[in-house]
Structure formats: C-alpha cells, structure tokens
Amino acid sequence: EVQLQESGPGLVKPSQSLSLTCSVTGYSITSSYRWNWIRKFPGNKLEWMGYINSAGSTNYNPSLKSRISITRDTSKNQFFLQVNSVTTEDTATYYCARWGTRDYWGQGVMVTVSS
Amino acid sequence: DVVMTQTPPSLSVAIGQSVSISCKSSQSLVASDKNTYLNWLLQSPGRSPKRLIYQVSKLDSGVPDRFSGSGSEKDFTLKISRVEAEDLGVYYCLQGTHLPRTFGGGTKLELK
C-alpha cells in the first residue's frame, strides 16, 4: 500500500524559510506519477502548490513561483518543499499527495508562521 | 488561472435526503486528449481530502454508488443520493486539465 507522510517544524518565524519532507513508502517516486504539495488555509481554501514528477522535473503555482522549491532524495524515496520568505499568510496545513489512477494523500502537517 | 466556482458554500441536510453541489469553471476543462479532468473530493472532519470521483463521473474504488458526477465543458454537478452520516464534511471540485491545478471553494455538508 502506498503511504505518504509529511514532517517538519510546526512553527516558523516570519521572513524565514519553511521546509517540509514527504516520505513515501510502497512506491518509488522515480517510477511514475507527479508528486504534489497542496495546502489548506484556515477556513476551507485549498491551494495546489506544485509537483515534482518521476523524472525530477518540477512545476510550480505561479502565485508562489518566486518563493517555492520542490526537490527530492531518490535514495530515501522522499521529496521536499521549501517556501522562502514566509509570512503569516503561509499559515496552513500542508499535504503531500500522489494524484493518478488512485489518489494518495499524507495526513497533513500544520504549520504556523508567527514570531 | 482557471477559477472554479462552487455552490452552495454550505448545505444542511437530513439523513436520507439527496443533495447536489455545483461547480463551474471559467474555462473549458476538455483537455487536448478529449478527456475532461474534473474531480470531486471529500474532506471528512479530522481527515485528509479523499478523491471520490475523477474525470467527471468515474467513481473511485470503494466509493458508494450513492455518489454520482455529471456535466461537461464548464458546468459540473455532484449528486449524493440518500445522504448518510459518513458523508458529512467539506466537498471540493478540482480541475486537473490546466496548470496550475485549482480547487473550488468547498461546500460544507452538515446535518440538519
């Protein structure tokens, strides 16, 4: 069974960088599919942030393009999210997900941006 | 970006009642391969979002046939027949045709 799990700090100070890890088990991230980051803001709004595909190419939401980076470590079967220069507007629950023939989501990690 | 307008923002229902949720996109969701990539997801309380329907009307494995999706081009509907307690939560439409992927604003389904 494919499983994804996010990890990272729950509190980040404004102007710093937010870094999260998505650990994948049950499927190699280099085999196929696009591996996504999505966030849910307080309230109901969901935002797709970007993906890294099985070949290592990335695509980012233009609303974040100057601040976001998605990378991976194939030896650990993990992919990563970095968001630079965070503000309180980046407070959200962050999810990693594989979308395709079946969807798999992590359980989410809540990140608060506050001094 | 494709704007996904989802209505209503909330629904109050009784168990056994049927409901419909609308999702309208600002652009056609028909892709170059002729498929229409419109998904419906449910986020139950305390859980991650879960896809229920993909490509407008195809049910994911394990999803009860009380759920159905319909529509085309820019106008889509999710129908839930005979709502059960496990159906409560927030429903989202998600378009997968254009980049960036975009979600509807959500419809919160609550018990009356």
mmCIF file of C-alpha atoms in Angstrom:
data_model
loop_
_atom_site.group_PDB
_atom_site.id
_atom_site.type_symbol
_atom_site.label_atom_id
_atom_site.label_comp_id
_atom_site.label_asym_id
_atom_site.label_seq_id
_atom_site.Cartn_x
_atom_site.Cartn_y
_atom_site.Cartn_z
ATOM 1 C CA GLU A 1 0.000 0.000 0.000
ATOM 2 C CA VAL A 2 1.280 3.444 -0.939
ATOM 3 C CA GLN A 3 1.691 5.762 2.026
ATOM 4 C CA LEU A 4 2.855 9.362 2.256
ATOM 5 C CA GLN A 5 3.815 11.162 5.440
ATOM 6 C CA GLU A 6 4.711 14.805 5.908
ATOM 7 C CA SER A 7 7.143 16.005 8.537
ATOM 8 C CA GLY A 8 8.664 19.299 9.522
ATOM 9 C CA PRO A 9 8.528 22.115 12.056
ATOM 10 C CA GLY A 10 5.122 23.271 13.169
ATOM 11 C CA LEU A 11 6.249 26.835 13.832
ATOM 12 C CA VAL A 12 8.243 29.120 11.553
ATOM 13 C CA LYS A 13 9.136 32.763 12.086
ATOM 14 C CA PRO A 14 8.163 35.401 9.526
ATOM 15 C CA SER A 15 10.806 36.018 6.827
ATOM 16 C CA GLN A 16 12.370 32.587 7.422
ATOM 17 C CA SER A 17 12.047 29.503 5.229
ATOM 18 C CA LEU A 18 9.535 26.705 5.663
ATOM 19 C CA SER A 19 10.920 23.242 4.903
ATOM 20 C CA LEU A 20 8.849 20.068 4.831
ATOM 21 C CA THR A 21 9.583 16.467 3.945
ATOM 22 C CA CYS A 22 7.243 13.923 2.369
ATOM 23 C CA SER A 23 8.342 10.340 2.991
ATOM 24 C CA VAL A 24 6.861 7.803 0.593
ATOM 25 C CA THR A 25 6.569 4.059 1.186
ATOM 26 C CA GLY A 26 5.110 1.376 -1.035
ATOM 27 C CA TYR A 27 6.070 3.017 -4.336
ATOM 28 C CA SER A 28 9.186 4.553 -5.814
ATOM 29 C CA ILE A 29 8.894 8.255 -6.613
ATOM 30 C CA THR A 30 11.073 7.638 -9.666
ATOM 31 C CA SER A 31 8.717 5.059 -11.192
ATOM 32 C CA SER A 32 5.882 7.280 -12.322
ATOM 33 C CA TYR A 33 3.363 9.964 -11.325
ATOM 34 C CA ARG A 34 3.590 13.525 -10.187
ATOM 35 C CA TRP A 35 4.239 14.135 -6.514
ATOM 36 C CA ASN A 36 2.373 17.163 -5.265
ATOM 37 C CA TRP A 37 2.287 19.662 -2.455
ATOM 38 C CA ILE A 38 -1.074 21.181 -1.521
ATOM 39 C CA ARG A 39 -2.004 23.404 1.375
ATOM 40 C CA LYS A 40 -5.238 24.195 3.170
ATOM 41 C CA PHE A 41 -5.592 27.597 4.729
ATOM 42 C CA PRO A 42 -7.588 28.302 7.896
ATOM 43 C CA GLY A 43 -11.154 28.038 6.657
ATOM 44 C CA ASN A 44 -11.726 25.838 3.634
ATOM 45 C CA LYS A 45 -9.487 27.140 0.849
ATOM 46 C CA LEU A 46 -7.178 24.597 -0.816
ATOM 47 C CA GLU A 47 -4.211 25.638 -2.950
ATOM 48 C CA TRP A 48 -2.119 23.436 -5.209
ATOM 49 C CA MET A 49 1.499 24.495 -4.739
ATOM 50 C CA GLY A 50 3.391 22.396 -7.257
ATOM 51 C CA TYR A 51 4.770 18.996 -8.122
ATOM 52 C CA ILE A 52 7.897 17.078 -8.941
ATOM 53 C CA ASN A 53 7.492 14.284 -11.444
ATOM 54 C CA SER A 54 9.163 10.905 -11.617
ATOM 55 C CA ALA A 55 11.925 12.290 -13.846
ATOM 56 C CA GLY A 56 12.654 15.101 -11.418
ATOM 57 C CA SER A 57 11.053 17.943 -13.350
ATOM 58 C CA THR A 58 9.018 20.467 -11.430
ATOM 59 C CA ASN A 59 6.023 22.702 -11.987
ATOM 60 C CA TYR A 60 5.007 25.413 -9.562
ATOM 61 C CA ASN A 61 1.938 27.520 -8.988
ATOM 62 C CA PRO A 62 2.802 30.940 -10.435
ATOM 63 C CA SER A 63 1.392 32.540 -7.290
ATOM 64 C CA LEU A 64 4.338 31.005 -5.418
ATOM 65 C CA LYS A 65 6.919 30.592 -8.160
ATOM 66 C CA SER A 66 9.474 33.035 -6.815
ATOM 67 C CA ARG A 67 9.409 31.561 -3.294
ATOM 68 C CA ILE A 68 8.950 27.814 -3.737
ATOM 69 C CA SER A 69 11.236 24.906 -4.448
ATOM 70 C CA ILE A 70 10.385 21.201 -4.650
ATOM 71 C CA THR A 71 13.265 18.763 -4.631
ATOM 72 C CA ARG A 72 13.792 15.087 -3.875
ATOM 73 C CA ASP A 73 16.148 12.484 -2.484
ATOM 74 C CA THR A 74 15.620 9.348 -4.517
ATOM 75 C CA SER A 75 17.826 7.263 -2.225
ATOM 76 C CA LYS A 76 15.421 7.929 0.650
ATOM 77 C CA ASN A 77 12.277 7.999 -1.507
ATOM 78 C CA GLN A 78 11.449 11.453 -0.187
ATOM 79 C CA PHE A 79 10.515 14.761 -1.719
ATOM 80 C CA PHE A 80 10.720 18.159 -0.142
ATOM 81 C CA LEU A 81 9.032 21.533 -0.079
ATOM 82 C CA GLN A 82 10.770 24.789 0.665
ATOM 83 C CA VAL A 83 8.944 28.104 0.831
ATOM 84 C CA ASN A 84 11.125 31.164 1.336
ATOM 85 C CA SER A 85 10.338 34.487 2.992
ATOM 86 C CA VAL A 86 7.218 33.222 4.722
ATOM 87 C CA THR A 87 4.572 35.496 6.178
ATOM 88 C CA THR A 88 1.568 34.843 8.365
ATOM 89 C CA GLU A 89 -0.353 34.232 5.109
ATOM 90 C CA ASP A 90 1.585 30.952 4.751
ATOM 91 C CA THR A 91 -0.013 29.547 7.906
ATOM 92 C CA ALA A 92 -1.774 26.413 6.701
ATOM 93 C CA THR A 93 -1.945 22.645 6.833
ATOM 94 C CA TYR A 94 0.429 21.236 4.235
ATOM 95 C CA TYR A 95 -0.238 17.975 2.422
ATOM 96 C CA CYS A 96 1.802 15.895 0.044
ATOM 97 C CA ALA A 97 -0.113 13.749 -2.418
ATOM 98 C CA ARG A 98 0.197 11.466 -5.391
ATOM 99 C CA TRP A 99 -2.540 12.027 -7.939
ATOM 100 C CA GLY A 100 -3.243 9.479 -10.644
ATOM 101 C CA THR A 101 -5.073 6.233 -11.155
ATOM 102 C CA ARG A 102 -5.538 6.265 -7.393
ATOM 103 C CA ASP A 103 -5.035 9.259 -5.158
ATOM 104 C CA TYR A 104 -2.892 9.071 -2.059
ATOM 105 C CA TRP A 105 -2.551 11.873 0.468
ATOM 106 C CA GLY A 106 -0.465 12.293 3.569
ATOM 107 C CA GLN A 107 -2.124 13.090 6.866
ATOM 108 C CA GLY A 108 -1.023 16.716 6.677
ATOM 109 C CA VAL A 109 1.189 18.857 8.868
ATOM 110 C CA MET A 110 0.022 22.115 10.387
ATOM 111 C CA VAL A 111 2.498 24.976 10.023
ATOM 112 C CA THR A 112 2.056 28.267 11.837
ATOM 113 C CA VAL A 113 4.036 31.334 10.842
ATOM 114 C CA SER A 114 4.410 33.533 13.869
ATOM 115 C CA SER A 115 7.066 35.431 15.735
ATOM 116 C CA ASP B 1 -5.704 30.544 -13.728
ATOM 117 C CA VAL B 2 -8.954 28.601 -14.090
ATOM 118 C CA VAL B 3 -11.414 29.793 -11.478
ATOM 119 C CA MET B 4 -13.635 27.081 -10.017
ATOM 120 C CA THR B 5 -16.873 28.468 -8.603
ATOM 121 C CA GLN B 6 -18.562 26.014 -6.284
ATOM 122 C CA THR B 7 -22.070 26.431 -4.849
ATOM 123 C CA PRO B 8 -23.572 26.393 -2.355
ATOM 124 C CA PRO B 9 -20.892 27.066 0.253
ATOM 125 C CA SER B 10 -22.841 25.038 2.790
ATOM 126 C CA LEU B 11 -25.707 22.568 2.914
ATOM 127 C CA SER B 12 -27.752 21.420 5.858
ATOM 128 C CA VAL B 13 -29.290 18.018 5.222
ATOM 129 C CA ALA B 14 -31.206 15.261 6.922
ATOM 130 C CA ILE B 15 -30.018 11.678 6.725
ATOM 131 C CA GLY B 16 -31.607 10.031 3.722
ATOM 132 C CA GLN B 17 -32.019 13.291 1.818
ATOM 133 C CA SER B 18 -30.468 13.816 -1.623
ATOM 134 C CA VAL B 19 -28.303 16.835 -2.402
ATOM 135 C CA SER B 20 -26.480 18.373 -5.336
ATOM 136 C CA ILE B 21 -23.367 20.547 -5.476
ATOM 137 C CA SER B 22 -22.484 22.682 -8.474
ATOM 138 C CA CYS B 23 -19.045 23.532 -9.810
ATOM 139 C CA LYS B 24 -18.499 25.921 -12.721
ATOM 140 C CA SER B 25 -15.146 26.588 -14.319
ATOM 141 C CA SER B 26 -14.025 29.802 -16.014
ATOM 142 C CA GLN B 27 -12.613 27.811 -18.943
ATOM 143 C CA SER B 28 -13.495 24.569 -20.657
ATOM 144 C CA LEU B 29 -11.986 21.568 -18.883
ATOM 145 C CA VAL B 30 -11.824 19.442 -22.038
ATOM 146 C CA ALA B 31 -8.183 18.524 -22.489
ATOM 147 C CA SER B 32 -6.260 18.016 -25.721
ATOM 148 C CA ASP B 33 -6.727 14.247 -25.300
ATOM 149 C CA LYS B 34 -10.528 14.843 -25.236
ATOM 150 C CA ASN B 35 -10.806 13.804 -21.592
ATOM 151 C CA THR B 36 -12.297 16.168 -19.011
ATOM 152 C CA TYR B 37 -10.281 16.233 -15.814
ATOM 153 C CA LEU B 38 -12.785 17.280 -13.184
ATOM 154 C CA ASN B 39 -12.543 15.598 -9.802
ATOM 155 C CA TRP B 40 -14.638 15.671 -6.656
ATOM 156 C CA LEU B 41 -13.025 15.270 -3.261
ATOM 157 C CA LEU B 42 -14.350 14.953 0.280
ATOM 158 C CA GLN B 43 -12.533 16.073 3.383
ATOM 159 C CA SER B 44 -14.171 14.451 6.385
ATOM 160 C CA PRO B 45 -13.538 16.027 9.813
ATOM 161 C CA GLY B 46 -10.003 15.328 11.003
ATOM 162 C CA ARG B 47 -9.070 13.543 7.793
ATOM 163 C CA SER B 48 -7.111 14.316 4.653
ATOM 164 C CA PRO B 49 -9.003 15.011 1.449
ATOM 165 C CA LYS B 50 -10.040 11.920 -0.440
ATOM 166 C CA ARG B 51 -10.977 11.730 -4.110
ATOM 167 C CA LEU B 52 -14.448 10.348 -4.784
ATOM 168 C CA ILE B 53 -14.912 10.960 -8.499
ATOM 169 C CA TYR B 54 -12.490 11.577 -11.372
ATOM 170 C CA GLN B 55 -12.989 12.560 -14.990
ATOM 171 C CA VAL B 56 -16.432 13.993 -14.207
ATOM 172 C CA SER B 57 -18.285 10.764 -13.473
ATOM 173 C CA LYS B 58 -15.934 7.862 -12.687
ATOM 174 C CA LEU B 59 -16.189 6.600 -9.118
ATOM 175 C CA ASP B 60 -13.022 5.771 -7.240
ATOM 176 C CA SER B 61 -12.721 2.277 -5.844
ATOM 177 C CA GLY B 62 -14.810 1.791 -2.726
ATOM 178 C CA VAL B 63 -16.970 4.884 -3.241
ATOM 179 C CA PRO B 64 -20.665 4.066 -2.810
ATOM 180 C CA ASP B 65 -22.851 4.418 -5.879
ATOM 181 C CA ARG B 66 -24.937 6.931 -3.926
ATOM 182 C CA PHE B 67 -22.408 9.374 -5.334
ATOM 183 C CA SER B 68 -22.618 10.427 -8.948
ATOM 184 C CA GLY B 69 -20.982 13.087 -11.065
ATOM 185 C CA SER B 70 -22.167 14.683 -14.250
ATOM 186 C CA GLY B 71 -21.513 17.633 -16.507
ATOM 187 C CA SER B 72 -19.345 18.787 -19.367
ATOM 188 C CA GLU B 73 -17.160 21.635 -20.583
ATOM 189 C CA LYS B 74 -17.546 24.198 -17.796
ATOM 190 C CA ASP B 75 -20.538 23.030 -15.762
ATOM 191 C CA PHE B 76 -20.427 20.088 -13.357
ATOM 192 C CA THR B 77 -22.561 18.576 -10.607
ATOM 193 C CA LEU B 78 -22.004 16.164 -7.765
ATOM 194 C CA LYS B 79 -25.114 14.393 -6.515
ATOM 195 C CA ILE B 80 -25.389 12.428 -3.311
ATOM 196 C CA SER B 81 -28.465 10.266 -3.055
ATOM 197 C CA ARG B 82 -29.653 9.213 0.392
ATOM 198 C CA VAL B 83 -27.055 11.070 2.474
ATOM 199 C CA GLU B 84 -25.514 9.052 5.289
ATOM 200 C CA ALA B 85 -23.700 10.346 8.370
ATOM 201 C CA GLU B 86 -20.320 9.305 6.934
ATOM 202 C CA ASP B 87 -20.884 11.706 4.018
ATOM 203 C CA LEU B 88 -20.578 14.804 6.201
ATOM 204 C CA GLY B 89 -17.606 17.067 5.627
ATOM 205 C CA VAL B 90 -16.360 19.510 3.001
ATOM 206 C CA TYR B 91 -16.630 18.709 -0.689
ATOM 207 C CA TYR B 92 -14.308 20.227 -3.288
ATOM 208 C CA CYS B 93 -14.133 20.174 -7.032
ATOM 209 C CA LEU B 94 -10.653 20.145 -8.540
ATOM 210 C CA GLN B 95 -9.698 20.693 -12.156
ATOM 211 C CA GLY B 96 -6.766 18.709 -13.497
ATOM 212 C CA THR B 97 -6.825 19.926 -17.103
ATOM 213 C CA HIS B 98 -4.936 23.193 -16.804
ATOM 214 C CA LEU B 99 -1.913 24.304 -14.823
ATOM 215 C CA PRO B 100 -1.977 25.483 -12.130
ATOM 216 C CA ARG B 101 -4.444 22.983 -10.711
ATOM 217 C CA THR B 102 -7.274 24.813 -8.976
ATOM 218 C CA PHE B 103 -9.917 23.904 -6.447
ATOM 219 C CA GLY B 104 -13.431 25.112 -5.835
ATOM 220 C CA GLY B 105 -14.044 26.959 -2.605
ATOM 221 C CA GLY B 106 -15.668 23.997 -0.907
ATOM 222 C CA THR B 107 -19.175 23.005 0.162
ATOM 223 C CA LYS B 108 -19.655 22.081 3.790
ATOM 224 C CA LEU B 109 -22.260 19.354 4.223
ATOM 225 C CA GLU B 110 -23.759 19.363 7.713
ATOM 226 C CA LEU B 111 -26.559 17.562 9.490
ATOM 227 C CA LYS B 112 -29.850 19.383 9.855
#
